[in-house]
Short mmCIF file of C-alpha atoms in Angstrom, two decimals:
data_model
loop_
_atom_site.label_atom_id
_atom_site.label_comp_id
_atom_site.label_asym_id
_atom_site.label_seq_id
_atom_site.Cartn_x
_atom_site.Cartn_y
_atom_site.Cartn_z
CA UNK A 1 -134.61 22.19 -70.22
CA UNK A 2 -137.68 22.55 -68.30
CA UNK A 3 -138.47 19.42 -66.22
CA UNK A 4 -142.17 18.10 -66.44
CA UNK A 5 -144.03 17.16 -63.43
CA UNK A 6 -145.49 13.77 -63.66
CA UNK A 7 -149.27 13.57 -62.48
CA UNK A 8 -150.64 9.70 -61.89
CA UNK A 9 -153.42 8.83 -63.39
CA UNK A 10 -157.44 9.06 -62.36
CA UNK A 11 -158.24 5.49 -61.10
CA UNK A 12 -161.84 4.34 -61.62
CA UNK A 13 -163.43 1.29 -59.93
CA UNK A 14 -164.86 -1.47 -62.81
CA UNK A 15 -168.35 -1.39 -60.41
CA UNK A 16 -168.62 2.17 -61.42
CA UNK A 17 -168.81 1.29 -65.30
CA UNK A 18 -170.96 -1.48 -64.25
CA UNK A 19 -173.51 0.59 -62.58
CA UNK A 20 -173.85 2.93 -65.66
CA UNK A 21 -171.48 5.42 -64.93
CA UNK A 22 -169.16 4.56 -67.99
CA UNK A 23 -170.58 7.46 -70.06
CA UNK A 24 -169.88 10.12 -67.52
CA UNK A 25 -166.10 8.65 -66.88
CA UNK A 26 -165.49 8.27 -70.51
CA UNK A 27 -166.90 11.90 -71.27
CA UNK A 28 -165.04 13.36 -67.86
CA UNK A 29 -161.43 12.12 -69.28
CA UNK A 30 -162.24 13.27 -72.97
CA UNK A 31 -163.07 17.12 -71.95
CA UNK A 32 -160.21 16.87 -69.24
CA UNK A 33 -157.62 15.55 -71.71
CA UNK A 34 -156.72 12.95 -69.31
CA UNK A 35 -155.64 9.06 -68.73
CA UNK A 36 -157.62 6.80 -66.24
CA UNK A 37 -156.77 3.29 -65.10
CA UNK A 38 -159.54 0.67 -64.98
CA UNK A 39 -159.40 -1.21 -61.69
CA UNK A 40 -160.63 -4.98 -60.65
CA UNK A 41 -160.44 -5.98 -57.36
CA UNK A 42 -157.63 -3.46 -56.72
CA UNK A 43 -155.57 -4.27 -59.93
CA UNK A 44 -155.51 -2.20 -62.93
CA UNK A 45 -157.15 -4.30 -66.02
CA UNK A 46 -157.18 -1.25 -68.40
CA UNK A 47 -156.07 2.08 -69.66
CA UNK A 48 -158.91 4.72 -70.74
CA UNK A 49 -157.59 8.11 -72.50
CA UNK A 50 -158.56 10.69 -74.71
CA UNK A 51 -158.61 11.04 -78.16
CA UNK A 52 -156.67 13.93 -78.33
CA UNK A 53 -153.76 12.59 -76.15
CA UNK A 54 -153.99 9.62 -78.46
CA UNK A 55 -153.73 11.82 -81.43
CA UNK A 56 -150.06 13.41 -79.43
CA UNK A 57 -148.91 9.98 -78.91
CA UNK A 58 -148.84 9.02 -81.98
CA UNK A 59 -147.84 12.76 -83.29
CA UNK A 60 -144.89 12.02 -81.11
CA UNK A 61 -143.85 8.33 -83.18
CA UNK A 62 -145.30 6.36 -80.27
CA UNK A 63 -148.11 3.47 -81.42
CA UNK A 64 -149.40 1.82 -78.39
CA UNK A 65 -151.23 -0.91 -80.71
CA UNK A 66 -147.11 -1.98 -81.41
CA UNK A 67 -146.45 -2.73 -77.39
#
């Protein structure tokens, strides 16, 4: 079985969604096909991903609306 290397997620500032930046982030993660973590004062407040990985998650049985 081929082990999978585990790559942490993008981290993105809340200021930088506040200064109109959101758009870019958002679009950067879609085309990517990767997860970011929203950060407030240091702490992560939310999880941005992309559609597609979405889609594999719950492809894969795994509904994050259920956690």
């Amino acid at each position: 079985m081929e082990k999978k290397n585990k790559v942490p997620m993008e981290h993105f500032n809340i200021g930088e969604f506040n200064r109109g930046q959101s758009s870019k982030l958002i679009r950067g993660l879609s085309e990517d096909d990767k997860a970011g973590f929203i950060l407030k004062n240091g702490k992560p407040i939310a999880v941005v991903l992309s559609y597609a990985r979405y889609e594999r998650l719950l492809q894969a049985g795994i509904d994050i609306n259920e956690y």
